[in-house]
């Protein structure tokens, strides 16, 4: 995946996704459906945002370690924030939502 | 030409010149070479061999046919001397039994002159007085063999039964013009019945035909595509191989099928990975409602996702 260091387009849904990811910055098994559940965003929107963040280098992905035929379901793709991504995302969210209530996991 | 005698109820009428003995000149003065040459000129190979005395053993291996005479004529035209010598050699090297038989059957050489002028009764009497009964029987056999070769083969009752058409199905050959005319009349009547505006029936008919063709061709098209893929990946040549690939467990899921159909708008190099990821998400959903929501939103946003993928591909190709 070719990476671009500078974000080209930052939207409110993207900030929501980043906010959720920053709630557990070391977690490495975020997947699209779970982010949809947390942010209440549509799957199409979340998928586009994840794709864009990965292209910028803020996220890195890996496939779930699973034998799909034995499990009866395909592998999921897990995302985690990179160190650079976490730093930049934190700065961006702080700037855009200075006084907003940040997402906190239950 | 003298006409023939009937030799029995099952015997075949023959012309006189087929009978080797009825039209011969005085052969007693001929040498062996002249005699064999005369036989080659006049008679089929089987008959020549009969006179030489080798016919019984010869016919066990070879049934005389019309090709024999032609073959003999061709050989005789090219190398007549050699053929004559070969036949004389056969006479000389024949077994004692055959030699004796040949000598007996060469009574032809002692036949009276002008025997072609004899009546049938005189001819039969002559044969009975000069030749053994077995030789007369053989001569009758020669006549029948020649007649059988010369007449066209009639089909037997068994072959007639085999070739007989089924009576239940009448074989009517319809002329092409008549058939086209019939079709035109039927179509015209149908259009007249449907009304003056034939657009709707034609549209419905065309749609039906197209749908039928699509359904019929879809299976073959898929098979052809699979065979083409297998062949293009083969390094050894174009061998058709039937490959049964075990489908993934989630292939049958309706949501996965819909997503697979919709994802054809995506670039091919991203499609498989995208499908696997989204199918993984879909089947990890906790309820059917969540799955449906996830699927609908994915499908609705697929054009935007495709645009991103195409932009990414373009960017990569530039770099």
XYZ file of C-alpha atoms in Angstrom:
425
model
C 0.000 0.000 0.000
C 1.427 3.361 -1.027
C 1.469 5.740 1.872
C 0.829 9.441 1.876
C 2.002 11.320 4.921
C -0.324 14.270 4.597
C -4.089 13.756 5.093
C -5.944 15.098 2.127
C -9.457 15.187 3.474
C -10.567 15.166 7.106
C -14.274 14.713 7.802
C -16.321 14.427 10.968
C -16.831 10.662 10.536
C -13.077 10.308 10.142
C -12.521 12.171 13.397
C -15.063 9.870 15.058
C -13.193 6.829 13.843
C -9.878 8.275 14.965
C -11.388 9.088 18.334
C -12.476 5.487 18.779
C -9.097 4.176 17.684
C -7.315 6.540 20.057
C -9.380 5.280 22.966
C -7.221 2.131 22.876
C -4.180 3.116 20.852
C -2.274 -0.108 21.504
C -5.092 -2.411 20.567
C -4.330 -4.355 17.414
C -7.595 -6.128 16.595
C -9.926 -3.380 15.487
C -12.053 -4.424 12.594
C -14.569 -2.576 10.466
C -17.736 -4.033 11.957
C -16.637 -3.277 15.464
C -15.822 0.329 14.569
C -19.267 0.606 12.959
C -20.898 -0.655 16.134
C -18.966 1.796 18.277
C -19.323 4.897 16.146
C -22.792 4.091 14.766
C -21.470 4.961 11.319
C -22.351 3.120 8.143
C -20.109 0.351 6.945
C -19.415 2.011 3.629
C -18.227 5.148 5.347
C -16.013 3.285 7.802
C -14.471 1.163 5.083
C -13.552 4.241 3.064
C -12.059 5.943 6.130
C -9.989 2.898 7.057
C -8.730 2.662 3.521
C -7.742 6.308 3.524
C -6.027 6.147 6.929
C -4.069 3.114 5.875
C -2.982 4.928 2.746
C -1.750 7.829 4.843
C 0.215 5.439 7.012
C -1.738 6.105 10.167
C -3.045 2.570 10.310
C -1.540 -0.797 9.611
C -3.502 -3.932 8.922
C -3.023 -7.653 9.313
C -5.170 -10.654 8.571
C -6.713 -12.650 11.361
C -4.771 -15.832 12.044
C -7.485 -18.320 11.270
C -8.093 -21.294 9.002
C -11.131 -20.028 7.175
C -12.320 -23.455 6.010
C -12.158 -24.929 9.478
C -13.777 -21.912 11.125
C -16.498 -21.711 8.496
C -16.037 -17.984 8.052
C -13.478 -15.849 6.273
C -10.665 -14.062 8.011
C -11.181 -10.583 9.260
C -8.767 -7.766 8.684
C -7.464 -6.211 11.903
C -6.300 -2.624 12.104
C -4.088 -0.874 14.596
C -2.749 2.634 14.867
C 0.859 3.122 13.984
C 2.996 5.261 16.282
C 3.040 8.070 13.781
C -0.651 7.672 13.169
C -1.477 7.779 16.846
C 0.543 10.942 17.362
C -0.918 12.749 14.352
C -4.442 11.533 15.010
C -4.265 12.694 18.591
C -3.105 16.128 17.503
C -5.816 16.358 14.837
C -8.629 15.335 17.162
C -7.442 17.710 19.886
C -7.420 20.527 17.382
C -10.827 19.774 15.910
C -12.620 18.861 19.134
C -10.903 20.852 21.853
C -13.702 20.742 24.335
C -15.744 17.822 23.146
C -16.344 14.746 25.161
C -13.889 12.142 23.967
C -14.970 8.571 23.459
C -14.098 6.356 26.359
C -14.541 2.600 26.244
C -16.928 1.194 28.777
C -23.402 -65.594 -78.379
C -24.963 -68.842 -77.375
C -27.348 -68.613 -74.510
C -27.093 -70.873 -71.551
C -28.567 -73.814 -69.944
C -30.374 -73.835 -66.634
C -28.609 -76.047 -64.201
C -31.330 -76.302 -61.567
C -33.914 -74.360 -59.657
C -31.278 -72.465 -57.662
C -28.757 -72.138 -60.418
C -28.105 -68.923 -62.164
C -28.607 -68.538 -65.887
C -25.272 -67.910 -67.535
C -24.053 -66.804 -70.889
C -22.051 -69.306 -72.787
C -18.801 -67.430 -72.715
C -18.746 -67.573 -68.911
C -18.460 -71.292 -69.080
C -14.779 -71.907 -69.632
C -15.206 -75.015 -71.638
C -17.911 -74.053 -74.081
C -16.048 -71.449 -76.029
C -12.499 -72.721 -76.014
C -10.588 -73.504 -79.207
C -8.573 -76.663 -79.560
C -6.244 -76.416 -76.619
C -4.570 -79.762 -76.897
C -1.865 -78.431 -79.145
C -0.950 -75.561 -76.852
C 2.153 -75.540 -74.748
C 1.936 -74.811 -71.022
C 2.826 -71.158 -71.559
C 0.260 -70.753 -74.295
C -2.375 -72.497 -72.247
C -1.831 -70.380 -69.151
C -1.733 -67.250 -71.287
C -4.992 -68.203 -72.886
C -6.611 -68.781 -69.493
C -5.369 -65.428 -68.158
C -6.837 -63.650 -71.126
C -10.184 -65.335 -70.951
C -11.071 -65.958 -67.321
C -10.949 -64.497 -63.849
C -8.059 -65.451 -61.626
C -10.181 -67.866 -59.633
C -11.129 -69.711 -62.781
C -7.527 -69.814 -63.968
C -6.456 -71.291 -60.662
C -9.288 -73.775 -60.889
C -7.933 -75.022 -64.190
C -4.411 -75.134 -62.909
C -5.656 -77.295 -60.079
C -5.069 -75.061 -57.088
C -8.539 -73.692 -56.735
C -9.666 -75.570 -53.593
C -6.725 -74.428 -51.478
C -6.793 -71.025 -53.079
C -10.442 -70.288 -52.426
C -10.049 -71.117 -48.782
C -7.881 -68.055 -48.466
C -9.394 -65.868 -51.084
C -12.897 -65.465 -52.405
C -12.854 -64.366 -56.018
C -14.345 -61.022 -56.789
C -14.534 -58.652 -59.711
C -11.351 -56.939 -58.614
C -9.429 -60.122 -59.402
C -10.047 -59.817 -63.088
C -9.034 -56.185 -63.175
C -5.925 -56.913 -61.130
C -5.019 -59.769 -63.397
C -5.465 -57.636 -66.474
C -3.285 -54.903 -65.003
C -0.535 -57.336 -64.117
C -0.785 -59.034 -67.455
C -0.530 -55.744 -69.281
C 2.662 -54.804 -67.525
C 4.492 -58.088 -67.126
C 2.600 -60.810 -68.834
C 5.588 -63.106 -69.263
C 6.411 -63.014 -65.606
C 2.836 -63.794 -64.610
C 2.706 -66.736 -66.982
C 5.973 -68.065 -65.606
C 4.722 -67.674 -62.087
C 1.604 -69.653 -62.817
C 3.582 -72.371 -64.542
C 5.864 -72.407 -61.533
C 2.841 -72.901 -59.339
C 1.852 -75.870 -61.443
C 5.345 -77.322 -61.223
C 5.717 -76.915 -57.482
C 2.217 -78.030 -56.577
C 1.810 -81.090 -54.444
C 1.350 -84.452 -56.034
C -2.339 -84.393 -55.206
C -2.795 -81.065 -56.843
C -0.735 -82.110 -59.796
C -2.887 -85.149 -60.359
C -5.972 -83.050 -60.002
C -4.581 -80.474 -62.371
C -3.817 -83.160 -64.886
C -7.326 -84.487 -64.616
C -8.877 -81.115 -64.974
C -6.777 -80.404 -67.991
C -9.093 -82.666 -69.881
C -10.161 -79.363 -71.286
C -7.203 -79.792 -73.581
C -8.862 -82.857 -74.999
C -12.154 -81.197 -75.605
C -13.563 -81.541 -79.114
C -13.142 -78.661 -81.477
C -15.996 -76.286 -82.113
C -17.708 -77.360 -78.936
C -19.431 -74.008 -78.781
C -21.736 -75.273 -81.505
C -23.017 -78.187 -79.433
C -26.538 -78.140 -78.154
C -27.151 -78.211 -74.424
C -28.043 -81.922 -74.411
C -24.989 -82.780 -76.474
C -22.797 -80.664 -74.202
C -24.098 -82.303 -71.063
C -23.661 -85.726 -72.529
C -20.130 -84.885 -73.584
C -19.257 -83.682 -70.114
C -20.711 -86.744 -68.411
C -18.820 -89.079 -70.735
C -15.468 -87.331 -70.568
C -15.239 -85.847 -67.112
C -15.706 -87.236 -63.633
C -18.856 -86.206 -61.781
C -16.911 -84.141 -59.291
C -15.359 -82.067 -62.082
C -18.754 -81.424 -63.613
C -19.975 -80.293 -60.230
C -16.949 -78.017 -59.938
C -17.661 -76.527 -63.339
C -21.193 -75.785 -62.259
C -19.742 -74.118 -59.201
C -17.488 -71.995 -61.384
C -20.467 -70.885 -63.403
C -22.362 -69.925 -60.322
C -19.390 -68.089 -58.842
C -18.920 -66.066 -61.960
C -22.575 -65.271 -62.198
C -22.637 -64.204 -58.587
C -19.681 -61.922 -59.190
C -21.179 -60.394 -62.278
C -24.672 -59.723 -60.998
C -25.438 -57.075 -58.410
C -25.818 -58.306 -54.852
C -29.409 -58.306 -53.752
C -30.174 -57.550 -50.152
C -31.191 -60.502 -48.056
C -34.426 -60.551 -46.136
C -32.485 -59.913 -42.908
C -30.831 -56.790 -44.267
C -34.144 -55.646 -45.685
C -35.601 -55.962 -42.197
C -32.689 -54.045 -40.732
C -33.005 -51.248 -43.211
C -36.756 -51.028 -43.009
C -37.973 -47.719 -41.634
C -40.150 -47.564 -38.592
C -43.669 -47.578 -39.837
C -44.966 -45.549 -36.924
C -42.967 -42.499 -37.927
C -43.718 -41.387 -41.430
C -40.676 -39.925 -43.100
C -42.011 -36.872 -44.863
C -39.487 -34.620 -46.461
C -40.720 -31.083 -46.197
C -39.416 -28.673 -48.705
C -37.539 -25.720 -47.204
C -39.733 -23.240 -49.054
C -42.870 -24.871 -47.752
C -41.541 -24.782 -44.211
C -40.647 -21.096 -44.403
C -44.007 -20.367 -45.958
C -45.758 -22.204 -43.129
C -43.816 -20.236 -40.537
C -44.651 -16.961 -42.236
C -48.347 -17.826 -42.318
C -48.358 -18.806 -38.641
C -46.566 -15.606 -37.632
C -48.908 -13.527 -39.751
C -51.984 -15.113 -38.202
C -50.537 -14.624 -34.720
C -49.876 -10.952 -35.391
C -53.366 -10.491 -36.785
C -54.835 -12.099 -33.686
C -52.722 -9.977 -31.345
C -53.955 -6.800 -32.968
C -52.620 -4.182 -35.236
C -49.783 -3.151 -32.959
C -47.253 -6.010 -32.811
C -44.755 -4.119 -30.666
C -45.758 -5.596 -27.342
C -45.816 -9.257 -28.411
C -42.508 -8.806 -30.189
C -40.973 -7.175 -27.148
C -42.207 -9.933 -24.874
C -41.062 -12.598 -27.310
C -37.662 -10.999 -27.739
C -37.217 -10.662 -24.009
C -38.172 -14.291 -23.514
C -35.809 -15.509 -26.176
C -32.972 -13.389 -24.815
C -33.580 -14.611 -21.289
C -33.654 -18.212 -22.440
C -30.426 -17.831 -24.357
C -28.781 -16.178 -21.376
C -29.854 -18.967 -19.067
C -28.692 -21.591 -21.527
C -25.373 -19.926 -22.200
C -24.521 -18.936 -18.652
C -23.424 -22.367 -17.532
C -21.305 -22.934 -20.608
C -19.781 -19.484 -20.294
C -18.742 -20.146 -16.710
C -17.265 -23.512 -17.649
C -15.441 -21.979 -20.581
C -14.021 -19.225 -18.403
C -12.813 -21.751 -15.833
C -11.237 -23.954 -18.512
C -9.618 -20.934 -20.106
C -8.134 -19.868 -16.780
C -6.785 -23.321 -16.081
C -5.348 -23.535 -19.579
C -3.717 -20.125 -19.422
C -2.012 -21.070 -16.172
C -0.789 -24.364 -17.555
C 2.824 -24.485 -18.696
C 2.587 -27.779 -20.491
C -0.028 -27.035 -23.101
C -3.710 -26.850 -23.731
C -5.111 -29.787 -21.878
C -8.682 -29.600 -20.672
C -8.809 -30.487 -17.044
C -11.939 -30.727 -14.979
C -11.108 -29.122 -11.700
C -13.445 -29.321 -8.782
C -12.591 -26.575 -6.386
C -13.884 -26.837 -2.868
C -15.858 -23.734 -2.228
C -15.401 -21.737 0.888
C -17.886 -22.321 3.668
C -19.303 -18.819 3.358
C -19.864 -19.062 -0.387
C -23.457 -20.098 0.084
C -24.317 -17.172 2.274
C -26.786 -14.907 0.561
C -25.105 -11.751 1.806
C -21.764 -12.890 0.439
C -23.337 -13.652 -2.907
C -24.881 -10.213 -3.147
C -21.642 -8.572 -2.154
C -19.742 -10.642 -4.693
C -22.085 -9.571 -7.464
C -21.924 -5.928 -6.456
C -18.159 -5.903 -6.136
C -17.680 -6.333 -9.864
C -17.446 -2.555 -10.058
C -14.180 -2.732 -8.125
C -10.789 -3.108 -9.774
C -9.884 -6.759 -10.131
C -6.661 -6.545 -8.127
C -8.472 -5.221 -5.045
C -11.631 -7.250 -5.379
C -10.612 -10.518 -3.741
C -9.077 -8.902 -0.693
C -12.002 -6.550 -0.284
C -14.494 -9.411 -0.552
C -12.704 -11.533 2.014
C -12.477 -8.678 4.481
C -16.107 -7.669 4.147
C -17.363 -11.256 4.211
C -15.377 -11.715 7.411
C -17.076 -8.676 8.863
C -20.499 -9.763 7.650
C -20.277 -13.223 9.161
C -18.967 -11.814 12.412
C -22.162 -9.849 12.883
C -24.240 -10.750 15.897
C -27.684 -10.438 14.346
C -29.310 -10.613 10.985
C -30.425 -7.013 11.245
C -26.851 -5.865 11.803
C -25.715 -7.931 8.848
C -28.374 -6.471 6.579
C -27.522 -2.941 7.627
C -23.849 -3.541 7.088
C -24.481 -5.049 3.655
C -26.844 -2.349 2.463
C -24.493 0.427 3.449
C -21.579 -1.342 1.793
C -23.481 -1.752 -1.444
C -24.742 1.815 -1.441
C -21.237 3.172 -0.899
C -19.608 0.810 -3.324
C -19.250 3.436 -6.091
C -17.313 5.714 -3.724
C -15.159 2.819 -2.567
C -14.547 1.856 -6.193
C -13.551 5.433 -6.980
C -10.990 5.340 -4.186
C -9.606 2.034 -5.389
C -9.315 3.286 -8.967
C -7.585 6.453 -7.792
C -5.180 4.341 -5.760
C -4.466 2.148 -8.747
C -3.828 5.170 -10.920
C -1.476 6.622 -8.320
C 0.443 3.358 -8.093
C 0.718 3.074 -11.857
C 2.135 6.596 -12.080
C 4.736 5.809 -9.451
